[in-house]
Coordinates of C-alpha atoms in Angstrom, one line a residue:
Chain T
M39 CA -5.6 -83.1 7.8
E40 CA -3.0 -80.9 9.4
L41 CA 0.1 -80.6 7.3
L42 CA 2.1 -82.0 10.4
C43 CA 0.1 -85.2 10.2
I44 CA 0.6 -85.4 6.3
R45 CA 4.2 -85.3 6.8
Q46 CA 4.6 -87.7 9.6
W47 CA 2.5 -90.0 7.3
I48 CA 4.9 -89.6 4.5
S49 CA 7.9 -90.0 6.7
G50 CA 6.4 -93.3 7.9
L51 CA 6.2 -94.3 4.1
L52 CA 9.8 -93.4 3.3
P53 CA 11.7 -96.8 3.9
T54 CA 9.1 -98.2 1.2
V55 CA 9.6 -95.3 -1.1
K56 CA 13.5 -95.6 -0.7
K57 CA 13.3 -99.3 -1.6
W58 CA 11.1 -98.3 -4.5
L59 CA 13.4 -95.9 -5.8
S60 CA 16.4 -98.1 -5.6
A61 CA 14.7 -101.0 -7.3
W62 CA 13.8 -98.6 -10.4
C63 CA 17.5 -97.6 -10.3
I64 CA 16.9 -94.1 -10.0
K65 CA 20.2 -92.8 -9.1
P66 CA 20.8 -89.0 -8.2
V67 CA 22.1 -87.1 -11.3
G68 CA 24.1 -83.9 -11.3
G69 CA 26.4 -82.6 -8.7
A70 CA 23.9 -81.4 -6.4
L71 CA 21.9 -84.4 -5.9
V72 CA 24.7 -86.7 -5.3
R73 CA 25.0 -85.9 -1.7
Q74 CA 21.3 -85.9 -0.9
E75 CA 19.5 -88.9 0.6
P76 CA 16.2 -90.0 -1.0
E77 CA 14.5 -88.7 2.0
Y78 CA 15.4 -85.2 1.2
I79 CA 14.3 -85.5 -2.2
L80 CA 10.9 -86.5 -1.4
L81 CA 10.6 -83.8 1.3
A82 CA 11.9 -81.3 -1.1
L83 CA 9.3 -82.3 -3.4
M84 CA 6.8 -81.5 -1.0
G85 CA 8.0 -78.2 0.0
S86 CA 10.6 -77.0 2.4
P87 CA 12.4 -79.8 4.7
L88 CA 11.0 -80.4 7.9
K89 CA 13.7 -79.7 10.3
K90 CA 13.2 -81.1 13.8
I91 CA 14.9 -80.3 16.9
M92 CA 15.2 -82.5 20.1
L93 CA 14.4 -80.9 23.5
C94 CA 15.3 -82.8 26.6
S95 CA 13.1 -82.5 29.7
S96 CA 14.5 -82.5 33.3
E97 CA 13.1 -86.1 33.6
K98 CA 15.2 -86.9 30.5
E99 CA 12.2 -87.4 28.3
I100 CA 12.9 -86.4 24.7
F101 CA 10.6 -84.3 22.6
S102 CA 10.9 -83.6 18.9
V103 CA 9.7 -80.3 17.7
E104 CA 9.8 -78.5 14.3
E105 CA 12.8 -76.1 14.5
Q106 CA 10.8 -73.4 12.9
V107 CA 8.2 -73.2 15.7
M108 CA 10.6 -73.1 18.6
V109 CA 12.8 -70.6 16.7
Q110 CA 9.8 -68.4 16.2
H111 CA 8.9 -68.4 19.8
S112 CA 11.9 -68.8 22.2
V113 CA 14.7 -66.3 21.9
I114 CA 17.0 -68.9 24.0
I115 CA 16.7 -71.5 21.3
N116 CA 16.8 -69.1 18.4
N117 CA 20.1 -68.1 19.6
M118 CA 21.4 -71.5 19.9
I119 CA 20.7 -72.5 16.3
E120 CA 21.9 -69.2 14.9
D121 CA 25.1 -69.4 16.6
G122 CA 25.5 -73.0 15.5
S123 CA 26.1 -74.5 18.8
Y124 CA 23.2 -77.0 17.9
N125 CA 24.0 -79.9 15.7
H126 CA 20.9 -81.3 13.9
E127 CA 22.5 -84.9 13.5
E128 CA 23.4 -85.5 17.1
S129 CA 22.3 -82.8 19.5
K130 CA 19.5 -82.6 21.9
I131 CA 18.9 -79.2 23.9
P132 CA 18.7 -80.1 27.6
L133 CA 16.2 -78.2 29.5
D134 CA 17.0 -79.3 33.2
C135 CA 14.6 -76.8 34.7
V136 CA 11.5 -77.6 32.7
D137 CA 9.8 -81.0 33.6
S138 CA 8.1 -83.1 30.9
K139 CA 4.5 -81.9 31.7
T140 CA 5.3 -78.3 31.4
L141 CA 7.6 -78.9 28.4
K142 CA 4.8 -80.5 26.6
K143 CA 2.6 -77.7 27.4
V144 CA 5.2 -75.1 26.3
I145 CA 5.6 -76.9 23.0
D146 CA 1.9 -77.1 22.5
Y147 CA 1.6 -73.3 22.9
C148 CA 4.3 -72.5 20.3
T149 CA 3.0 -75.1 17.8
H150 CA -0.4 -73.8 18.0
H151 CA 0.7 -70.3 17.6
T152 CA 2.8 -70.9 14.6
H153 CA 0.3 -73.1 12.8
H154 CA -2.5 -71.0 13.7
H155 CA -0.9 -67.4 13.4
N156 CA -3.5 -66.4 10.7
D157 CA -6.6 -67.3 12.8
N158 CA -8.8 -64.4 14.0
Q159 CA -8.1 -62.8 17.4
E160 CA -11.3 -64.1 19.1
D161 CA -10.3 -67.7 18.3
L162 CA -6.6 -67.3 19.3
E163 CA -7.6 -65.5 22.8
A164 CA -10.1 -68.4 23.5
W165 CA -7.6 -71.1 22.8
D166 CA -5.1 -69.0 25.0
A167 CA -7.6 -68.8 27.8
Q168 CA -8.2 -72.5 27.5
F169 CA -4.5 -73.2 27.7
L170 CA -4.0 -71.3 30.8
N171 CA -7.0 -73.0 32.7
V172 CA -4.4 -74.7 35.0
D173 CA -4.1 -74.5 38.9
S174 CA -1.6 -72.2 40.4
N175 CA 1.2 -74.8 40.5
G176 CA 0.7 -75.4 36.8
L177 CA 0.9 -71.6 36.2
Y178 CA 4.1 -71.2 38.3
D179 CA 5.9 -74.1 36.2
L180 CA 4.6 -72.3 33.0
L181 CA 6.0 -69.0 34.2
M182 CA 9.5 -70.4 35.0
A183 CA 9.7 -72.5 31.8
A184 CA 8.6 -69.3 29.6
N185 CA 10.9 -67.1 31.6
Y186 CA 13.7 -69.6 31.0
L187 CA 13.3 -70.2 27.3
E188 CA 12.5 -66.4 26.9
I189 CA 9.0 -66.7 25.2
R190 CA 7.8 -63.3 25.1
N191 CA 4.1 -63.7 24.3
L192 CA 3.7 -66.6 26.5
L193 CA 5.3 -64.6 29.4
D194 CA 3.0 -61.6 28.6
L195 CA -0.2 -63.9 28.6
I196 CA 0.7 -65.4 32.1
Y197 CA 1.4 -61.9 33.5
G198 CA -1.8 -60.8 32.4
T199 CA -3.5 -63.9 34.0
I200 CA -1.6 -63.4 37.3
K201 CA -2.8 -59.6 37.3
N202 CA -6.2 -60.9 37.2
M203 CA -5.7 -63.2 40.0
I204 CA -4.4 -60.4 42.2
K205 CA -6.7 -57.5 40.9
G206 CA -9.5 -56.6 43.3
K207 CA -8.7 -59.4 46.0
K208 CA -7.9 -58.9 49.6
I209 CA -4.6 -60.0 51.2
D210 CA -5.9 -63.5 52.6
E211 CA -7.6 -64.5 49.1
I212 CA -4.4 -63.7 47.3
R213 CA -2.2 -65.8 49.9
R214 CA -4.8 -68.7 49.5
I215 CA -4.9 -68.5 45.6
F216 CA -1.1 -68.3 45.4
N217 CA -0.8 -71.2 48.1
I218 CA 1.6 -68.9 50.2
K219 CA 1.5 -70.2 53.7
D220 CA 4.3 -68.4 55.0
H221 CA 4.2 -64.7 54.5
G222 CA 7.3 -64.2 56.5
F223 CA 5.9 -61.0 58.5
T224 CA 6.0 -60.7 62.3
P225 CA 2.6 -59.5 63.7
E226 CA 4.2 -56.0 64.2
E227 CA 5.2 -55.8 60.5
E228 CA 1.7 -56.8 59.2
E229 CA 0.3 -53.9 61.5
Q230 CA 2.6 -51.5 60.0
N231 CA 2.0 -52.7 56.4
R232 CA -1.7 -51.9 57.1
K233 CA -0.7 -48.3 58.1
E234 CA 1.2 -47.7 54.8
Y235 CA -1.7 -47.0 52.3
P236 CA -4.8 -47.2 54.6
H237 CA -7.0 -45.8 52.0
F238 CA -6.7 -48.7 49.8
Y239 CA -7.2 -51.6 52.4
Chain X
M244 CA 6.8 -76.2 44.0
S245 CA 4.0 -75.0 45.7
M246 CA 5.8 -72.7 48.2
M247 CA 7.6 -71.0 45.4
W248 CA 5.1 -68.0 44.7
N249 CA 6.5 -66.3 47.6
N250 CA 10.2 -66.7 46.4
L251 CA 10.0 -65.3 42.7
P252 CA 13.2 -63.6 41.1
F253 CA 12.5 -59.9 41.4
D254 CA 12.9 -59.1 37.6
L255 CA 9.8 -61.4 37.0
L256 CA 7.9 -60.2 39.9
S257 CA 8.4 -56.4 38.8
N258 CA 7.0 -57.4 35.5
I259 CA 4.0 -58.7 37.0
F260 CA 3.5 -55.7 39.4
S261 CA 3.9 -53.1 36.4
F262 CA 0.7 -54.6 35.1
L263 CA -1.1 -53.7 38.6
S264 CA -3.0 -50.4 39.3
P265 CA -1.9 -48.7 42.5
D266 CA -4.7 -50.1 44.8
S267 CA -4.0 -53.7 43.8
L268 CA -0.2 -53.0 44.1
A269 CA -0.6 -51.7 47.5
I270 CA -2.5 -55.0 48.7
A271 CA -0.1 -57.3 46.7
R272 CA 2.9 -55.6 48.5
T273 CA 1.6 -56.8 51.9
V274 CA 1.1 -60.5 50.7
C275 CA 4.6 -61.7 51.8
R276 CA 8.0 -60.4 52.4
N277 CA 9.5 -61.4 48.8
W278 CA 6.6 -59.4 47.3
H279 CA 7.2 -56.4 49.8
A280 CA 10.9 -56.4 49.1
C281 CA 10.6 -56.4 45.4
S282 CA 8.0 -53.6 45.4
N283 CA 10.4 -51.6 47.5
S284 CA 13.6 -52.2 45.3
Y285 CA 12.2 -52.1 41.9
P286 CA 10.7 -48.9 40.1
L287 CA 7.1 -49.4 39.9
I288 CA 6.3 -48.0 36.4
P289 CA 2.8 -48.3 35.4
R290 CA 2.3 -48.9 31.7
I291 CA 0.6 -46.0 30.1
T292 CA 1.7 -46.4 26.6
N293 CA 0.3 -48.9 24.4
C294 CA 2.7 -52.0 24.6
A295 CA 3.4 -54.1 21.7
T296 CA 1.7 -57.0 23.3
K297 CA -2.2 -57.2 23.8
C298 CA -2.5 -55.7 27.2
K299 CA -4.4 -52.5 27.3
A300 CA -2.7 -49.4 28.6
L301 CA -3.8 -48.4 32.1
Q302 CA -6.5 -45.6 32.0
P303 CA -5.9 -42.5 33.9
W304 CA -7.9 -41.7 37.3
F305 CA -10.1 -38.8 37.9
L306 CA -9.1 -37.0 40.9
A307 CA -11.5 -34.7 42.7
L308 CA -10.2 -31.9 44.9
P309 CA -12.7 -30.2 47.1
I310 CA -12.6 -26.5 46.9
R311 CA -13.5 -25.8 50.3
N312 CA -13.2 -28.8 52.8
H313 CA -12.9 -29.1 56.6
R314 CA -10.2 -31.9 56.2
P315 CA -7.5 -31.8 53.6
C316 CA -8.1 -34.9 51.2
C317 CA -9.2 -35.5 47.7
Y318 CA -11.0 -38.4 46.0
A319 CA -9.8 -40.7 43.3
H320 CA -12.0 -42.7 40.9
N321 CA -10.7 -46.1 39.7
P322 CA -12.0 -46.6 36.2
V323 CA -11.4 -50.3 36.1
T324 CA -13.0 -51.3 39.6
N325 CA -15.4 -48.3 39.4
N326 CA -14.7 -47.5 43.1
W327 CA -14.0 -44.1 44.7
H328 CA -11.0 -43.8 47.2
E329 CA -10.3 -41.0 49.8
L330 CA -6.9 -39.9 49.8
P331 CA -5.5 -37.7 52.4
L332 CA -3.6 -34.6 51.4
E333 CA -1.6 -33.1 54.1
F334 CA 0.8 -30.2 53.2
S335 CA 2.1 -28.7 56.2
P336 CA 1.6 -26.0 57.1
V337 CA -1.0 -24.9 54.4
S338 CA -3.7 -27.4 53.0
L339 CA -5.9 -25.5 50.6
V340 CA -4.9 -26.3 47.0
K341 CA -6.3 -25.9 43.6
P342 CA -5.0 -28.2 40.7
I343 CA -3.4 -26.5 37.7
A344 CA -2.1 -29.3 35.6
T345 CA -1.0 -33.1 35.9
I346 CA 2.3 -34.2 34.9
G347 CA 1.9 -38.0 34.4
S348 CA 1.6 -39.0 38.2
L349 CA 2.2 -35.7 39.5
I350 CA -0.2 -32.9 40.2
L351 CA 0.8 -29.2 40.0
L352 CA -1.0 -27.2 42.6
R353 CA -1.5 -23.6 43.6
I354 CA -1.8 -22.7 47.2
T355 CA -5.2 -20.9 47.6
N356 CA -4.7 -19.0 50.6
S357 CA -1.9 -16.9 49.5
T358 CA -2.7 -14.1 47.0
T359 CA 0.6 -14.5 45.2
L360 CA 1.3 -17.5 43.3
Q361 CA 2.8 -20.4 45.3
L362 CA 3.1 -23.7 43.5
V363 CA 3.5 -27.2 45.0
L364 CA 4.2 -30.5 43.1
C365 CA 2.4 -33.5 44.6
N366 CA 1.7 -37.3 44.2
P367 CA -1.3 -37.9 46.2
F368 CA -0.9 -41.5 46.2
T369 CA 2.5 -41.6 47.9
R370 CA 1.9 -38.3 49.7
Q371 CA 4.9 -36.8 48.6
F372 CA 5.0 -33.3 47.8
R373 CA 7.4 -30.5 47.2
Y374 CA 7.1 -26.7 47.2
L375 CA 8.7 -25.1 44.1
P376 CA 10.9 -22.2 44.4
N377 CA 9.5 -18.6 44.4
L378 CA 9.1 -16.7 41.4
N379 CA 11.4 -13.9 40.4
M380 CA 8.5 -11.4 40.8
S381 CA 5.6 -12.2 43.0
R382 CA 2.4 -12.2 40.9
T383 CA -1.4 -12.6 41.7
N384 CA -3.4 -14.7 39.5
P385 CA -1.1 -15.2 36.5
A386 CA -1.5 -17.8 34.0
V387 CA 0.1 -21.1 34.4
G388 CA 1.3 -23.4 31.6
V389 CA 2.9 -26.7 31.6
T390 CA 4.9 -28.5 28.9
L391 CA 6.6 -31.9 28.8
S392 CA 10.2 -31.6 27.3
E393 CA 9.3 -34.4 24.9
Y394 CA 6.4 -36.8 24.1
P395 CA 6.9 -38.8 27.2
K396 CA 8.2 -42.3 27.1
N397 CA 6.9 -44.5 30.0
D398 CA 10.0 -44.5 32.2
V399 CA 11.0 -40.9 31.8
L400 CA 7.6 -39.7 32.8
F401 CA 7.3 -41.4 35.9
Q402 CA 10.9 -41.4 37.3
F403 CA 12.7 -38.4 36.0
P404 CA 9.8 -36.1 35.0
C405 CA 11.0 -33.6 32.3
F406 CA 8.6 -30.7 32.3
R407 CA 8.6 -26.8 32.1
I408 CA 6.3 -24.6 34.0
Y409 CA 5.5 -21.2 32.3
V410 CA 4.1 -18.4 34.3
A411 CA 2.8 -15.2 32.6
G412 CA 1.0 -12.0 33.3
G413 CA -0.5 -11.6 36.9
M414 CA -0.4 -8.4 38.9
S415 CA 2.5 -7.4 40.7
E416 CA 2.5 -6.0 44.0
A417 CA 2.0 -2.3 44.6
S418 CA 5.3 -0.5 44.2
S419 CA 6.3 2.6 45.9
Q420 CA 5.6 4.7 42.7
G421 CA 2.2 3.8 42.4
G422 CA -0.5 1.0 42.4
A423 CA -0.3 -2.5 41.1
T424 CA 0.4 -3.3 37.6
Y425 CA -0.2 -6.0 35.2
N426 CA 3.0 -8.0 34.7
P427 CA 3.9 -8.2 31.1
T428 CA 6.5 -10.7 31.3
S429 CA 6.8 -14.7 31.4
E430 CA 8.8 -16.8 33.6
M431 CA 9.9 -20.4 33.2
Y432 CA 10.9 -23.3 35.6
D433 CA 12.8 -26.3 34.0
S434 CA 12.5 -29.4 35.9
T435 CA 15.7 -30.8 34.3
K436 CA 18.0 -28.2 35.5
N437 CA 19.5 -28.2 38.9
N438 CA 19.1 -24.7 40.1
E439 CA 16.3 -23.7 42.0
N440 CA 15.4 -20.8 40.1
W441 CA 12.9 -19.4 37.7
E442 CA 14.1 -17.9 34.5
I443 CA 12.5 -14.9 32.8
V444 CA 11.9 -15.8 29.3
G445 CA 9.9 -13.1 27.5
S446 CA 7.4 -10.5 27.4
M447 CA 3.9 -10.0 25.9
P448 CA 1.7 -7.2 24.9
V449 CA -0.1 -5.6 27.9
E450 CA -3.5 -6.2 26.9
F451 CA -2.8 -10.0 27.0
S452 CA -1.4 -9.9 30.5
V453 CA -4.7 -8.2 31.3
R454 CA -6.8 -10.7 30.0
L455 CA -4.6 -13.5 31.3
T456 CA -4.7 -12.2 34.8
V457 CA -8.6 -11.2 35.0
W458 CA -10.1 -13.9 32.7
T459 CA -8.2 -17.3 33.1
P460 CA -9.4 -19.9 35.2
N461 CA -5.7 -21.4 35.4
E462 CA -6.0 -24.7 33.4
N463 CA -4.0 -24.7 30.3
V464 CA -3.5 -27.1 27.5
N465 CA -0.3 -28.0 25.8
I466 CA -0.1 -29.3 22.3
K467 CA 3.3 -29.6 20.8
E468 CA 4.9 -26.3 21.2
K469 CA 1.8 -24.1 22.0
L470 CA 0.2 -23.5 25.3
Y471 CA -3.4 -22.5 25.3
W472 CA -5.7 -20.8 27.8
I473 CA -9.6 -20.1 27.5
T474 CA -11.0 -17.2 29.3
S475 CA -13.1 -18.0 32.2
A476 CA -16.3 -16.6 31.2
R477 CA -18.4 -15.5 28.2
A478 CA -17.6 -14.2 25.5
Y479 CA -15.1 -17.1 25.5
S480 CA -11.9 -16.7 23.5
V481 CA -8.4 -18.6 23.6
M482 CA -5.1 -17.1 24.2
G483 CA -2.0 -19.0 23.1
F484 CA 1.7 -18.7 23.5
D485 CA 4.1 -20.1 20.9
I486 CA 7.1 -21.3 22.6
S487 CA 9.2 -21.9 19.7
N488 CA 9.1 -18.4 18.5
N489 CA 7.9 -16.7 22.0
T490 CA 4.9 -15.0 20.6
W491 CA 1.4 -14.6 21.8
F492 CA -1.8 -15.0 19.8
Q493 CA -5.4 -15.4 20.0
L494 CA -8.2 -17.7 18.7
G495 CA -11.9 -17.4 18.3
V496 CA -14.3 -19.9 19.7
P497 CA -17.3 -21.3 18.1
M498 CA -20.6 -19.8 19.7
A499 CA -18.4 -17.8 21.9
E500 CA -21.2 -15.5 23.1
R501 CA -23.8 -18.4 23.9
L502 CA -21.6 -21.2 25.4
E503 CA -22.7 -21.6 29.0
F504 CA -19.5 -23.5 29.9
A505 CA -16.3 -24.1 27.9
T506 CA -13.0 -26.0 28.5
L507 CA -10.1 -26.8 26.3
V508 CA -9.0 -30.4 26.6
R509 CA -6.2 -32.3 24.9
R510 CA -7.8 -34.6 22.5
S511 CA -4.6 -36.4 21.5
H512 CA -1.1 -35.3 21.4
E513 CA -1.8 -33.3 18.1
N514 CA -5.2 -32.1 18.6
L515 CA -6.8 -29.3 20.7
G516 CA -10.4 -30.0 21.7
L517 CA -13.1 -27.6 23.0
V518 CA -16.0 -29.0 25.2
G519 CA -18.9 -26.6 25.7
G520 CA -22.5 -26.7 26.2
T521 CA -25.7 -24.5 25.6
C522 CA -29.1 -25.5 26.9
D523 CA -30.6 -25.7 23.2
G524 CA -27.4 -27.3 21.6
G525 CA -26.5 -29.7 24.5
G526 CA -22.7 -30.6 25.1
C527 CA -20.6 -30.3 22.2
I528 CA -16.8 -31.2 21.4
W529 CA -15.0 -29.4 18.7
E530 CA -11.5 -30.0 17.4
L531 CA -9.0 -27.2 16.2
N532 CA -8.4 -27.8 12.4
D533 CA -4.9 -27.9 11.0
D534 CA -5.1 -24.3 10.1
G535 CA -5.1 -23.3 13.6
E536 CA -7.9 -20.9 13.3
T537 CA -11.0 -23.0 12.5
W538 CA -13.0 -25.5 14.7
W539 CA -15.0 -28.4 13.5
L540 CA -17.6 -30.1 15.5
V541 CA -16.5 -34.0 16.1
D542 CA -18.9 -35.1 18.9
K543 CA -21.8 -34.4 20.9
V544 CA -22.8 -35.5 24.5
P545 CA -25.7 -38.0 24.2
I546 CA -28.8 -36.4 25.2
E547 CA -29.8 -38.8 28.1
L548 CA -26.2 -38.6 29.7
G549 CA -26.4 -34.7 29.3
L550 CA -29.7 -34.6 31.1
R551 CA -28.5 -36.8 33.8
L552 CA -25.7 -34.7 34.5
L553 CA -27.6 -31.7 34.8
S554 CA -30.3 -33.4 36.8
G555 CA -32.9 -30.8 36.7
Q556 CA -30.8 -27.8 36.1
R557 CA -31.8 -25.5 33.3
N558 CA -28.5 -24.7 31.9
W559 CA -24.7 -25.8 31.6
D560 CA -23.3 -23.2 34.0
S561 CA -22.5 -25.6 36.6
V562 CA -20.8 -28.0 34.4
K563 CA -17.0 -28.4 34.4
C564 CA -14.9 -30.6 32.3
V565 CA -11.3 -32.2 32.2
G566 CA -9.7 -34.2 29.5
S567 CA -6.5 -35.8 28.5
D568 CA -5.3 -38.0 25.9
G569 CA -8.1 -40.4 25.1
V570 CA -10.5 -39.3 28.1
I571 CA -12.9 -36.5 28.7
C572 CA -14.9 -36.0 31.9
L573 CA -18.0 -33.8 32.5
Y574 CA -18.8 -33.3 36.1
R575 CA -20.4 -30.9 38.4
D576 CA -19.7 -31.7 42.0
L577 CA -18.5 -34.7 44.0
G578 CA -21.7 -36.4 44.3
S579 CA -23.3 -35.5 41.0
G580 CA -21.8 -38.2 38.9
M581 CA -19.9 -37.8 35.8
V582 CA -20.2 -38.3 31.8
V583 CA -17.1 -39.7 30.6
S584 CA -16.0 -40.2 27.0
R585 CA -13.2 -42.6 26.1
R586 CA -11.4 -43.3 22.9
I587 CA -11.3 -47.0 22.3
G588 CA -8.0 -48.0 20.6
E589 CA -5.3 -45.8 19.1
K590 CA -7.5 -44.2 16.6
G591 CA -10.8 -45.7 17.5
K592 CA -14.2 -44.1 18.1
W593 CA -15.2 -42.4 21.4
E594 CA -17.4 -44.3 23.7
W595 CA -19.8 -42.4 26.3
N596 CA -20.6 -43.7 29.7
W597 CA -22.0 -42.7 33.0
V598 CA -20.0 -42.9 36.3
E599 CA -21.6 -42.6 39.6
G600 CA -20.7 -39.8 41.8
C601 CA -18.7 -40.3 45.1
G602 CA -21.4 -40.8 47.7
Y603 CA -20.0 -43.4 50.1
V604 CA -16.2 -44.5 50.6
K605 CA -15.7 -47.7 52.4
G606 CA -19.4 -47.4 53.8
K607 CA -19.0 -44.2 55.2
Q608 CA -21.1 -41.4 53.5
V609 CA -19.1 -38.5 51.9
H610 CA -20.7 -35.0 51.9
N611 CA -21.3 -33.4 48.7
C612 CA -19.1 -30.5 47.8
S613 CA -18.0 -28.7 44.8
I614 CA -14.6 -29.8 43.3
R615 CA -12.2 -29.3 40.8
G616 CA -11.1 -32.3 38.8
T617 CA -8.0 -33.5 37.1
L618 CA -6.8 -36.7 35.4
I619 CA -3.9 -38.4 36.7
H620 CA -1.8 -41.7 36.0
P621 CA -1.5 -43.1 39.7
T622 CA 1.6 -44.6 40.7
L623 CA 3.1 -45.7 44.0
A624 CA 6.7 -45.0 42.6
S625 CA 8.6 -42.3 44.3
S626 CA 10.1 -39.8 41.9
V627 CA 13.4 -38.2 42.2
I628 CA 11.8 -34.9 42.1
F629 CA 10.7 -35.2 45.9

């Protein structure tokens, strides 16, 4: 079972465990423990505490993500946490230009890459290919989100995909793939464009 | 949301464009106004160095310049799509040129219908060109070498090319006192200096100037602070110039008397390579050892590919070769096809492949002709040098 699931399962058991601890009168001893809640003692027994952060999409939907995951991938979020402007108890990070569907995908990407970073290259590449198997609208939203959150490796992945969509295609095909209905050129300008690098058209 | 691809912010779009090869970029520019404006205002610097991310570095293109041609043009081979393109080359008023060296995305050419050396810098993809100023002393058939001022960082190489051209030897014009003599001096042109002059930088032993003038085919290889030239015929030997201490030296070559063709190539930024062939030994590649004197055999041309290149010829006399970091091409003429060896990854093995010659471009037949080849990193970016 994935570590994430185990932790979630344990978190679910906490109220019961808390009750059990109080019933057996196990009181915190020593100066350090006085300030800690039983939840943290239990989590500390399991490994480092699982700090989560809240991300809020443009549709006001809240997503809870491991802080470690987002901090590793998004420069923006890393900066926010480092300079202390994010308060774990109360804050949520508002991402007004990312909708829920895209935010969920971005979180998915970051989480997978953090938890699977030791996987072999081929498996990661296969997962990435599957991840980016979206239509041009979805790709556009992902591009904007990755750019806003400054997620370097996701951006490079998207650039590579876009490059493959352009490479070797003719003008009309590219316009169709990227849904560009209005190219903005007059017929004279189009004619002019074709004369610029005639050996490539 | 679906209408937004034609309204991308320029910094994003220019990043996307930096992954495209010139032919794809030329088409992408014409897709819509936004893409056109972006490619006009942002420098289009192709990635030739291996970036930290998994994207592969762009490979250089093989450029074939016909030696004698009815109309001025050259042929470029795209290694990714395996297509040939015909590129017009018009330098008014002259048009017969011979490649001497490649500087990133620029070619340094010599005007062939002038006996004294006249050099032109050109980007065949943007059709920009510029004549270099005249030498201090006019010379016929000198040796020409090019060094890049530092191991090029991506941006620097394309936008502000920093290089030096060395010209050595050659025959000076007949003076009033007597006949023409071999010029024992060398001159240098520095692209980073604003002045339009060549600087006389040193002199060399007379026998070097004779050999450089009579026996060099003009291509040179620059490894760190040294320039190397190989003689143009048997018995092959290598002449070298050490820039740091302004001295000339000579190197032997394996099988010097028996090689049917021999070319120097840059195997990597540290290693000098020698590509040569004999009818019994086939095609071989040697690398110069760290001692700077001995060579060791590092690779051989696969027999089937060698036979295919020779296509019935008994010997390797008609074979020519060019190489640059990570790529070596053996060719004969425009239509003969090429044997190409590419290094896979930074320290990887070299892989051999066959590339079909240029027989047709966009459906029209191309007449076979003899060519001089060079390897270039194409770009549509204009350089400040023009």
